[in-house]
Tab-separated table of N, CA, C and O in Angstrom:
chain	number	residue	atom	x	y	z
A	1107	MET	N	-18.945	42.026	-158.141
A	1107	MET	CA	-19.647	42.617	-156.697
A	1107	MET	C	-20.481	40.165	-156.759
A	1107	MET	O	-22.141	40.345	-157.277
A	1108	PRO	N	-20.364	39.909	-155.421
A	1108	PRO	CA	-20.647	38.914	-154.446
A	1108	PRO	C	-22.497	39.011	-154.894
A	1108	PRO	O	-22.030	40.248	-154.214
A	1109	LYS	N	-23.648	38.304	-154.958
A	1109	LYS	CA	-24.465	38.475	-154.142
A	1109	LYS	C	-24.764	38.725	-153.014
A	1109	LYS	O	-25.640	39.726	-152.712
A	1110	ASP	N	-24.059	37.631	-152.571
A	1110	ASP	CA	-24.771	38.577	-150.501
A	1110	ASP	C	-23.805	40.190	-149.793
A	1110	ASP	O	-24.172	40.375	-149.586
A	1111	ASN	N	-23.031	40.072	-151.233
A	1111	ASN	CA	-23.096	41.884	-150.475
A	1111	ASN	C	-23.683	42.840	-151.073
A	1111	ASN	O	-24.206	43.772	-150.569
A	1112	HIS	N	-24.389	42.170	-152.529
A	1112	HIS	CA	-25.753	43.018	-152.597
A	1112	HIS	C	-26.856	43.205	-151.696
A	1112	HIS	O	-27.550	44.434	-151.522
A	1113	LYS	N	-26.849	42.299	-150.654
A	1113	LYS	CA	-27.988	41.669	-149.764
A	1113	LYS	C	-27.001	42.686	-148.554
A	1113	LYS	O	-28.507	43.308	-148.063
A	1114	THR	N	-25.921	42.238	-147.921
A	1114	THR	CA	-25.100	43.610	-147.514
A	1114	THR	C	-25.596	44.653	-147.476
A	1114	THR	O	-26.448	45.025	-146.730
A	1115	GLU	N	-25.448	45.396	-148.655
A	1115	GLU	CA	-25.138	46.500	-149.477
A	1115	GLU	C	-26.947	47.184	-149.054
A	1115	GLU	O	-27.742	48.337	-148.143
A	1116	ALA	N	-27.874	45.919	-148.843
A	1116	ALA	CA	-28.853	46.106	-149.381
A	1116	ALA	C	-29.299	46.516	-148.202
A	1116	ALA	O	-30.683	47.215	-147.332
A	1117	ARG	N	-29.523	45.974	-147.381
A	1117	ARG	CA	-29.458	46.010	-145.427
A	1117	ARG	C	-29.223	47.086	-145.543
A	1117	ARG	O	-29.740	48.225	-144.084
A	1118	LEU	N	-28.132	46.877	-145.311
A	1118	LEU	CA	-27.452	48.521	-145.050
A	1118	LEU	C	-27.891	49.945	-145.690
A	1118	LEU	O	-28.264	50.531	-144.764
A	1119	GLU	N	-28.545	50.104	-146.341
A	1119	GLU	CA	-28.983	50.735	-147.399
A	1119	GLU	C	-30.887	50.877	-146.239
A	1119	GLU	O	-31.218	52.184	-145.691
A	1120	ARG	N	-31.098	50.426	-145.875
A	1120	ARG	CA	-32.092	49.773	-145.622
A	1120	ARG	C	-32.038	50.737	-144.063
A	1120	ARG	O	-32.984	51.356	-143.327
A	1121	ILE	N	-31.132	49.611	-143.086
A	1121	ILE	CA	-31.307	50.599	-142.128
A	1121	ILE	C	-30.781	51.774	-141.790
A	1121	ILE	O	-31.369	53.366	-140.654
A	1122	ILE	N	-30.080	52.819	-142.523
A	1122	ILE	CA	-29.443	53.791	-142.062
A	1122	ILE	C	-30.697	54.160	-142.922
A	1122	ILE	O	-31.332	56.188	-142.628
A	1123	TYR	N	-31.261	54.298	-144.163
A	1123	TYR	CA	-33.066	54.705	-144.518
A	1123	TYR	C	-33.826	55.051	-143.045
A	1123	TYR	O	-34.252	55.965	-142.907
A	1124	ASP	N	-34.430	53.792	-142.336
A	1124	ASP	CA	-35.438	53.801	-141.084
A	1124	ASP	C	-34.535	54.483	-140.444
A	1124	ASP	O	-34.883	55.233	-139.879
A	1125	GLY	N	-33.118	54.800	-140.128
A	1125	GLY	CA	-32.892	54.907	-139.026
A	1125	GLY	C	-32.075	57.129	-139.428
A	1125	GLY	O	-33.048	57.329	-137.919
A	1126	VAL	N	-32.514	57.251	-140.236
A	1126	VAL	CA	-32.383	58.718	-140.671
A	1126	VAL	C	-33.577	59.051	-139.993
A	1126	VAL	O	-33.345	60.780	-140.006
A	1127	ARG	N	-34.773	58.830	-140.960
A	1127	ARG	CA	-35.555	58.993	-140.798
A	1127	ARG	C	-35.936	59.327	-139.431
A	1127	ARG	O	-37.380	59.819	-139.212
A	1128	LYS	N	-35.930	57.984	-138.261
A	1128	LYS	CA	-37.136	57.891	-136.918
A	1128	LYS	C	-36.155	59.172	-136.386
A	1128	LYS	O	-36.383	60.168	-135.333
A	1129	LEU	N	-34.966	59.471	-136.509
A	1129	LEU	CA	-34.152	61.257	-136.740
A	1129	LEU	C	-34.840	62.825	-136.690
A	1129	LEU	O	-35.000	63.464	-136.399
A	1130	GLY	N	-35.798	62.215	-137.671
A	1130	GLY	CA	-36.112	63.404	-138.763
A	1130	GLY	C	-35.800	64.095	-139.277
A	1130	GLY	O	-36.086	64.757	-139.976
A	1131	GLY	N	-34.658	63.191	-139.995
A	1131	GLY	CA	-34.125	64.146	-140.727
A	1131	GLY	C	-34.619	63.327	-142.838
A	1131	GLY	O	-35.382	62.455	-143.068
A	1132	LEU	N	-33.467	63.222	-143.278
A	1132	LEU	CA	-33.307	62.639	-144.704
A	1132	LEU	C	-32.288	62.453	-145.512
A	1132	LEU	O	-31.613	62.461	-145.011
A	1133	CYS	N	-32.466	60.826	-145.966
A	1133	CYS	CA	-31.267	60.594	-146.235
A	1133	CYS	C	-30.928	60.170	-147.707
A	1133	CYS	O	-32.358	59.308	-147.866
A	1134	GLU	N	-30.775	60.305	-149.203
A	1134	GLU	CA	-30.972	60.471	-149.961
A	1134	GLU	C	-29.568	59.000	-151.545
A	1134	GLU	O	-28.273	59.638	-150.623
A	1135	LYS	N	-30.677	58.294	-151.869
A	1135	LYS	CA	-29.201	57.572	-152.211
A	1135	LYS	C	-28.542	59.226	-153.566
A	1135	LYS	O	-29.355	59.791	-154.918
A	1136	MET	N	-27.105	58.806	-153.366
A	1136	MET	CA	-27.043	59.436	-154.817
A	1136	MET	C	-26.434	59.274	-155.738
A	1136	MET	O	-25.910	58.296	-156.316
A	1137	ALA	N	-26.601	59.690	-156.919
A	1137	ALA	CA	-27.212	58.717	-158.247
A	1137	ALA	C	-24.928	58.981	-158.098
A	1137	ALA	O	-24.484	60.064	-158.730
A	1138	PRO	N	-25.398	58.305	-159.077
A	1138	PRO	CA	-23.362	57.930	-159.674
A	1138	PRO	C	-22.694	58.684	-160.997
A	1138	PRO	O	-22.431	57.621	-162.445
A	1139	THR	N	-22.908	59.677	-160.592
A	1139	THR	CA	-22.730	60.710	-161.476
A	1139	THR	C	-21.125	60.379	-162.354
A	1139	THR	O	-20.836	60.983	-163.211
A	1140	ARG	N	-20.240	60.159	-160.991
A	1140	ARG	CA	-18.714	60.755	-161.139
A	1140	ARG	C	-18.609	59.314	-160.114
A	1140	ARG	O	-18.806	58.772	-159.057
A	1141	TRP	N	-17.059	58.597	-161.391
A	1141	TRP	CA	-16.377	57.282	-159.520
A	1141	TRP	C	-16.256	58.165	-158.536
A	1141	TRP	O	-15.832	59.253	-158.552
A	1142	GLY	N	-16.734	57.064	-157.228
A	1142	GLY	CA	-15.965	57.915	-156.208
A	1142	GLY	C	-16.702	58.187	-155.348
A	1142	GLY	O	-16.832	59.121	-154.418
A	1143	ILE	N	-18.482	59.070	-155.814
A	1143	ILE	CA	-18.774	59.866	-155.552
A	1143	ILE	C	-19.729	58.845	-153.594
A	1143	ILE	O	-20.346	57.919	-154.060
A	1144	PRO	N	-20.398	59.018	-152.564
A	1144	PRO	CA	-20.706	58.967	-152.053
A	1144	PRO	C	-21.996	58.320	-152.440
A	1144	PRO	O	-22.388	58.605	-152.518
A	1145	ASP	N	-22.029	57.016	-151.095
A	1145	ASP	CA	-23.643	56.718	-151.670
A	1145	ASP	C	-24.689	56.955	-151.023
A	1145	ASP	O	-26.215	57.162	-152.233
A	1146	ARG	N	-24.847	58.388	-149.384
A	1146	ARG	CA	-25.771	58.478	-149.361
A	1146	ARG	C	-25.620	60.784	-148.797
A	1146	ARG	O	-24.410	60.324	-148.924
A	1147	LEU	N	-26.903	60.859	-149.147
A	1147	LEU	CA	-26.190	62.478	-148.652
A	1147	LEU	C	-27.156	61.913	-147.434
A	1147	LEU	O	-29.356	61.970	-147.639
A	1148	VAL	N	-27.092	62.590	-146.560
A	1148	VAL	CA	-27.856	63.073	-144.832
A	1148	VAL	C	-28.458	63.920	-144.496
A	1148	VAL	O	-27.124	64.692	-144.545
A	1149	LEU	N	-29.648	64.707	-144.776
A	1149	LEU	CA	-29.091	65.665	-143.830
A	1149	LEU	C	-29.816	65.978	-142.785
A	1149	LEU	O	-31.381	64.615	-142.716
A	1150	LEU	N	-29.750	66.052	-141.624
A	1150	LEU	CA	-30.831	65.817	-139.990
A	1150	LEU	C	-30.963	67.672	-139.687
A	1150	LEU	O	-30.258	68.582	-140.272
A	1151	PRO	N	-31.796	67.290	-138.861
A	1151	PRO	CA	-32.488	68.478	-137.931
A	1151	PRO	C	-31.052	69.343	-137.606
A	1151	PRO	O	-29.912	69.221	-136.404
A	1152	GLY	N	-31.397	70.385	-137.498
A	1152	GLY	CA	-30.268	72.057	-137.729
A	1152	GLY	C	-29.018	72.708	-138.667
A	1152	GLY	O	-28.070	72.403	-137.917
A	1153	GLY	N	-29.387	71.280	-139.591
A	1153	GLY	CA	-28.762	71.986	-140.980
A	1153	GLY	C	-26.823	70.960	-140.552
A	1153	GLY	O	-26.066	71.124	-141.046
A	1154	ARG	N	-27.250	70.095	-140.632
A	1154	ARG	CA	-26.265	68.403	-139.975
A	1154	ARG	C	-26.874	67.775	-141.098
A	1154	ARG	O	-27.777	68.202	-142.091
A	1155	ILE	N	-25.120	67.877	-142.511
A	1155	ILE	CA	-25.275	67.149	-143.464
A	1155	ILE	C	-24.148	66.406	-143.466
A	1155	ILE	O	-22.585	66.946	-142.679
A	1156	TYR	N	-24.162	65.492	-144.035
A	1156	TYR	CA	-23.584	64.388	-143.840
A	1156	TYR	C	-23.425	63.243	-146.014
A	1156	TYR	O	-23.901	63.749	-145.448
A	1157	LEU	N	-21.817	63.751	-146.106
A	1157	LEU	CA	-21.466	62.145	-147.307
A	1157	LEU	C	-21.388	61.643	-146.701
A	1157	LEU	O	-20.627	61.334	-145.610
A	1158	VAL	N	-22.439	59.848	-147.240
A	1158	VAL	CA	-22.102	58.573	-146.363
A	1158	VAL	C	-21.685	57.467	-147.444
A	1158	VAL	O	-22.162	57.698	-147.527
A	1159	GLU	N	-20.987	57.631	-146.720
A	1159	GLU	CA	-20.112	55.904	-147.365
A	1159	GLU	C	-20.933	54.604	-146.235
A	1159	GLU	O	-19.383	54.193	-145.965
A	1160	LEU	N	-21.632	53.676	-147.309
A	1160	LEU	CA	-21.914	52.218	-146.442
A	1160	LEU	C	-21.404	50.850	-147.164
A	1160	LEU	O	-20.451	51.345	-148.604
A	1161	LYS	N	-20.158	50.734	-146.490
A	1161	LYS	CA	-19.965	49.291	-147.107
A	1161	LYS	C	-19.479	48.178	-145.898
A	1161	LYS	O	-20.214	47.880	-145.198
A	1162	ALA	N	-19.900	47.119	-146.585
A	1162	ALA	CA	-20.063	46.156	-145.779
A	1162	ALA	C	-19.410	45.640	-144.912
A	1162	ALA	O	-17.534	46.471	-145.322
A	1163	ALA	N	-18.958	45.227	-143.306
A	1163	ALA	CA	-18.084	44.326	-142.292
A	1163	ALA	C	-17.158	44.006	-143.161
A	1163	ALA	O	-16.511	43.075	-144.148
A	1164	GLY	N	-15.367	44.832	-143.073
A	1164	GLY	CA	-14.601	44.414	-143.829
A	1164	GLY	C	-14.230	45.105	-145.077
A	1164	GLY	O	-13.031	44.930	-146.138
A	1165	GLY	N	-15.355	45.463	-145.849
A	1165	GLY	CA	-15.108	46.891	-147.065
A	1165	GLY	C	-13.799	48.105	-146.938
A	1165	GLY	O	-14.078	48.032	-146.039
A	1166	SER	N	-13.429	47.843	-148.279
A	1166	SER	CA	-12.265	48.257	-148.634
A	1166	SER	C	-13.360	49.759	-149.136
A	1166	SER	O	-13.540	49.706	-150.575
A	1167	VAL	N	-12.341	51.530	-149.437
A	1167	VAL	CA	-13.134	51.899	-150.089
A	1167	VAL	C	-12.038	51.815	-151.235
A	1167	VAL	O	-10.946	51.609	-151.261
A	1168	ARG	N	-12.404	52.250	-151.971
A	1168	ARG	CA	-11.832	52.544	-153.320
A	1168	ARG	C	-10.915	53.215	-153.917
A	1168	ARG	O	-11.360	54.833	-153.481
A	1169	PRO	N	-9.999	52.975	-154.486
A	1169	PRO	CA	-9.485	53.968	-154.598
A	1169	PRO	C	-9.590	55.213	-155.507
A	1169	PRO	O	-9.962	56.908	-154.996
A	1170	ALA	N	-10.650	55.588	-156.739
A	1170	ALA	CA	-11.155	56.588	-156.674
A	1170	ALA	C	-11.460	57.001	-155.298
A	1170	ALA	O	-12.675	58.143	-155.729
A	1171	GLN	N	-13.010	56.414	-154.915
A	1171	GLN	CA	-13.539	56.781	-153.882
A	1171	GLN	C	-12.967	57.535	-152.657
A	1171	GLN	O	-13.295	59.423	-152.307
A	1172	SER	N	-11.258	57.295	-152.247
A	1172	SER	CA	-10.506	57.892	-151.804
A	1172	SER	C	-10.201	58.930	-152.935
A	1172	SER	O	-10.838	60.266	-151.816
A	1173	VAL	N	-10.319	59.315	-153.316
A	1173	VAL	CA	-9.782	60.561	-154.069
A	1173	VAL	C	-10.560	61.685	-154.015
A	1173	VAL	O	-10.840	63.021	-153.300
A	1174	TRP	N	-11.697	60.832	-154.289
A	1174	TRP	CA	-13.559	61.656	-154.274
A	1174	TRP	C	-14.011	62.167	-152.440
A	1174	TRP	O	-14.335	63.439	-152.721
A	1175	HIS	N	-13.262	61.758	-151.700
A	1175	HIS	CA	-13.097	61.748	-150.060
A	1175	HIS	C	-12.227	62.851	-149.831
A	1175	HIS	O	-12.790	64.026	-149.149
A	1176	ARG	N	-11.052	62.908	-150.072
A	1176	ARG	CA	-9.997	63.571	-149.967
A	1176	ARG	C	-10.565	65.766	-150.356
A	1176	ARG	O	-10.159	66.371	-149.633
A	1177	LYS	N	-10.666	64.985	-151.551
A	1177	LYS	CA	-11.011	66.702	-152.266
A	1177	LYS	C	-12.570	67.522	-151.393
A	1177	LYS	O	-12.481	67.660	-151.561
A	1178	ALA	N	-13.477	66.350	-151.096
A	1178	ALA	CA	-14.497	66.437	-149.806
A	1178	ALA	C	-13.915	66.795	-148.636
A	1178	ALA	O	-14.671	67.944	-148.889
A	1179	GLU	N	-13.274	67.010	-148.266
A	1179	GLU	CA	-12.089	67.020	-146.918
A	1179	GLU	C	-12.205	68.774	-147.633
A	1179	GLU	O	-11.654	68.889	-146.815
A	1180	LEU	N	-11.364	68.183	-148.396
A	1180	LEU	CA	-10.203	69.317	-148.956
A	1180	LEU	C	-11.386	71.235	-148.845
A	1180	LEU	O	-11.170	72.740	-148.576
A	1181	LEU	N	-12.212	70.732	-149.397
A	1181	LEU	CA	-13.504	71.711	-149.109
A	1181	LEU	C	-14.482	71.716	-147.483
A	1181	LEU	O	-14.797	72.760	-147.685
A	1182	GLY	N	-13.578	71.417	-147.031
A	1182	GLY	CA	-14.847	71.596	-145.324
A	1182	GLY	C	-15.685	70.370	-145.184
A	1182	GLY	O	-16.302	70.165	-144.338
A	1183	THR	N	-15.950	69.246	-146.195
A	1183	THR	CA	-17.036	68.370	-146.141
A	1183	THR	C	-16.373	67.340	-145.462
A	1183	THR	O	-15.807	66.187	-146.673
A	1184	ARG	N	-16.777	66.592	-144.620
A	1184	ARG	CA	-16.552	64.948	-144.454
A	1184	ARG	C	-17.447	63.649	-145.153
A	1184	ARG	O	-18.415	64.637	-144.935
A	1185	VAL	N	-16.900	62.944	-145.958
A	1185	VAL	CA	-17.154	62.171	-146.590
A	1185	VAL	C	-16.571	60.756	-144.395
A	1185	VAL	O	-16.326	60.708	-144.625
A	1186	VAL	N	-18.252	60.122	-143.997
A	1186	VAL	CA	-18.290	59.428	-143.609
A	1186	VAL	C	-18.667	57.839	-144.408
A	1186	VAL	O	-19.286	56.808	-143.934
A	1187	VAL	N	-17.432	56.943	-143.108
A	1187	VAL	CA	-17.519	55.911	-144.469
A	1187	VAL	C	-18.034	54.645	-143.034
A	1187	VAL	O	-16.767	54.817	-142.523
A	1188	LEU	N	-19.191	53.708	-143.019
A	1188	LEU	CA	-19.501	53.034	-142.306
A	1188	LEU	C	-19.071	51.752	-142.920
A	1188	LEU	O	-19.791	51.514	-143.559
A	1189	ARG	N	-18.284	50.673	-142.149
A	1189	ARG	CA	-17.964	49.342	-142.383
A	1189	ARG	C	-19.140	48.659	-142.134
A	1189	ARG	O	-18.633	48.584	-140.621
A	1190	GLY	N	-20.159	48.393	-142.115
A	1190	GLY	CA	-20.307	46.683	-141.538
A	1190	GLY	C	-22.271	47.835	-141.071
A	1190	GLY	O	-21.954	48.316	-139.881
A	1191	GLU	N	-23.217	47.451	-140.265
A	1191	GLU	CA	-24.677	47.247	-139.786
A	1191	GLU	C	-23.878	47.940	-137.914
A	1191	GLU	O	-25.038	49.157	-137.582
A	1192	ALA	N	-22.909	47.276	-137.193
A	1192	ALA	CA	-22.153	47.910	-136.238
A	1192	ALA	C	-22.003	49.265	-135.793
A	1192	ALA	O	-21.619	49.862	-135.589
A	1193	GLN	N	-21.186	49.182	-137.014
A	1193	GLN	CA	-20.493	50.759	-137.044
A	1193	GLN	C	-21.989	51.980	-137.688
A	1193	GLN	O	-22.304	53.217	-137.198
A	1194	LEU	N	-22.974	50.697	-138.643
A	1194	LEU	CA	-23.758	52.373	-138.897
A	1194	LEU	C	-25.169	52.485	-137.869
A	1194	LEU	O	-24.603	53.055	-137.665
A	1195	HIS	N	-25.301	51.489	-136.890
A	1195	HIS	CA	-26.297	51.046	-135.598
A	1195	HIS	C	-25.200	52.502	-134.106
A	1195	HIS	O	-26.102	53.531	-133.672
A	1196	SER	N	-24.032	52.510	-134.199
A	1196	SER	CA	-22.823	52.831	-133.987
A	1196	SER	C	-23.541	54.188	-133.820
A	1196	SER	O	-23.499	55.477	-133.899
A	1197	TRP	N	-23.352	55.327	-134.995
A	1197	TRP	CA	-22.641	56.080	-136.286
A	1197	TRP	C	-24.505	57.134	-135.764
A	1197	TRP	O	-24.573	57.925	-135.912
A	1198	LEU	N	-25.633	56.202	-135.864
A	1198	LEU	CA	-26.733	56.757	-135.693
A	1198	LEU	C	-27.512	57.355	-134.423
A	1198	LEU	O	-27.394	57.775	-133.969
A	1199	GLN	N	-26.106	56.303	-133.563
A	1199	GLN	CA	-26.549	55.942	-132.513
A	1199	GLN	C	-25.835	57.581	-131.530
A	1199	GLN	O	-26.566	58.044	-131.065
A	1200	HIS	N	-24.921	57.781	-132.187
A	1200	HIS	CA	-24.349	58.631	-131.853
A	1200	HIS	C	-24.434	60.542	-132.893
A	1200	HIS	O	-24.320	61.665	-132.056
A	1201	CYS	N	-24.928	60.762	-133.675
A	1201	CYS	CA	-26.532	61.173	-134.298
A	1201	CYS	C	-27.900	61.976	-133.724
A	1201	CYS	O	-28.123	63.162	-133.567
A	1202	ALA	N	-28.185	60.844	-133.115
A	1202	ALA	CA	-29.426	60.996	-131.735
A	1202	ALA	C	-28.775	61.681	-130.945
A	1202	ALA	O	-29.632	62.332	-130.304
A	1203	SER	N	-27.688	60.748	-130.302
A	1203	SER	CA	-27.029	62.441	-129.090
A	1203	SER	C	-26.477	63.545	-129.269
A	1203	SER	O	-26.872	64.237	-128.104
A	1204	VAL	N	-26.427	63.686	-130.890
A	1204	VAL	CA	-26.185	65.231	-130.781
A	1204	VAL	C	-27.289	65.532	-130.780
A	1204	VAL	O	-27.284	67.334	-130.309
A	1205	LEU	N	-28.866	65.128	-131.592
A	1205	LEU	CA	-29.277	65.507	-132.095
A	1205	LEU	C	-30.308	66.060	-130.257
A	1205	LEU	O	-30.749	67.093	-130.352
A	1206	GLU	N	-30.118	65.302	-129.577
A	1206	GLU	CA	-30.592	65.900	-128.290
A	1206	GLU	C	-29.855	66.673	-127.742
A	1206	GLU	O	-30.850	67.282	-126.864
A	1207	ALA	N	-28.918	66.469	-127.892
A	1207	ALA	CA	-27.643	67.808	-127.240
A	1207	ALA	C	-28.101	68.998	-127.182
A	1207	ALA	O	-28.199	70.125	-127.010
A	1208	ASP	N	-28.250	69.051	-128.732
A	1208	ASP	CA	-28.536	70.509	-129.537
A	1208	ASP	C	-30.542	70.788	-129.098
A	1208	ASP	O	-30.329	71.863	-128.485
A	1209	ARG	N	-31.089	69.382	-129.274
A	1209	ARG	CA	-32.597	69.434	-128.425
A	1209	ARG	C	-32.186	70.893	-126.778
A	1209	ARG	O	-33.254	71.821	-126.479
A	1210	LEU	N	-31.406	70.228	-125.850
A	1210	LEU	CA	-31.133	70.803	-124.580
A	1210	LEU	C	-30.556	72.283	-124.718
A	1210	LEU	O	-30.921	72.604	-123.698
A	1211	HIS	N	-29.751	72.072	-125.744
A	1211	HIS	CA	-29.290	73.523	-125.446
A	1211	HIS	C	-29.919	74.091	-125.595
A	1211	HIS	O	-30.156	75.114	-124.681
A	1212	ARG	N	-31.019	74.097	-126.821
A	1212	ARG	CA	-31.777	75.502	-127.450
A	1212	ARG	C	-32.477	75.376	-126.336
A	1212	ARG	O	-33.673	76.736	-125.850
A	1213	GLU	N	-33.010	74.560	-125.585
A	1213	GLU	CA	-34.909	74.896	-123.998
A	1213	GLU	C	-33.463	75.067	-123.047
A	1213	GLU	O	-34.145	76.396	-122.975
A	1214	ARG	N	-31.500	75.147	-122.599
A	1214	ARG	CA	-31.840	76.312	-121.914
A	1214	ARG	C	-31.360	77.800	-121.725
A	1214	ARG	O	-31.580	78.931	-121.859
A	1215	THR	N	-31.359	77.849	-123.465
A	1215	THR	CA	-30.705	79.215	-123.819
A	1215	THR	C	-32.309	79.302	-124.061
A	1215	THR	O	-31.961	81.376	-124.369
A	1216	ASN	N	-33.451	78.827	-125.127
A	1216	ASN	CA	-34.264	79.710	-125.286
A	1216	ASN	C	-35.704	79.406	-124.023
A	1216	ASN	O	-37.083	78.244	-124.424
A	1217	PRO	N	-35.987	79.694	-123.362
A	1217	PRO	CA	-36.410	78.795	-121.836
A	1217	PRO	C	-38.168	79.634	-121.639
A	1217	PRO	O	-38.803	80.515	-123.369
């Protein structure tokens, strides 16, 4: 892998780690024990669990990753593939919106 891709991946990993922490969650790097396993396990408040595959902008999923993602989806678990900083920031904002909607719902139903 070219040196620039390593820098890009390291930057994406820092962004997701910091962003998830700000949302009150945990972000763990997955051990590559099998070909195709996603990069990150993200746990957010309210029991929200995400498997996340980080790619540089324009990066593609390898065939082994596609197979693993399909197996996870057959079990009802979606793998989120995020390509580049823009998609990563957008996904973190989406997560923040979902968590805020959950909070507002709890306030309305449990005054």
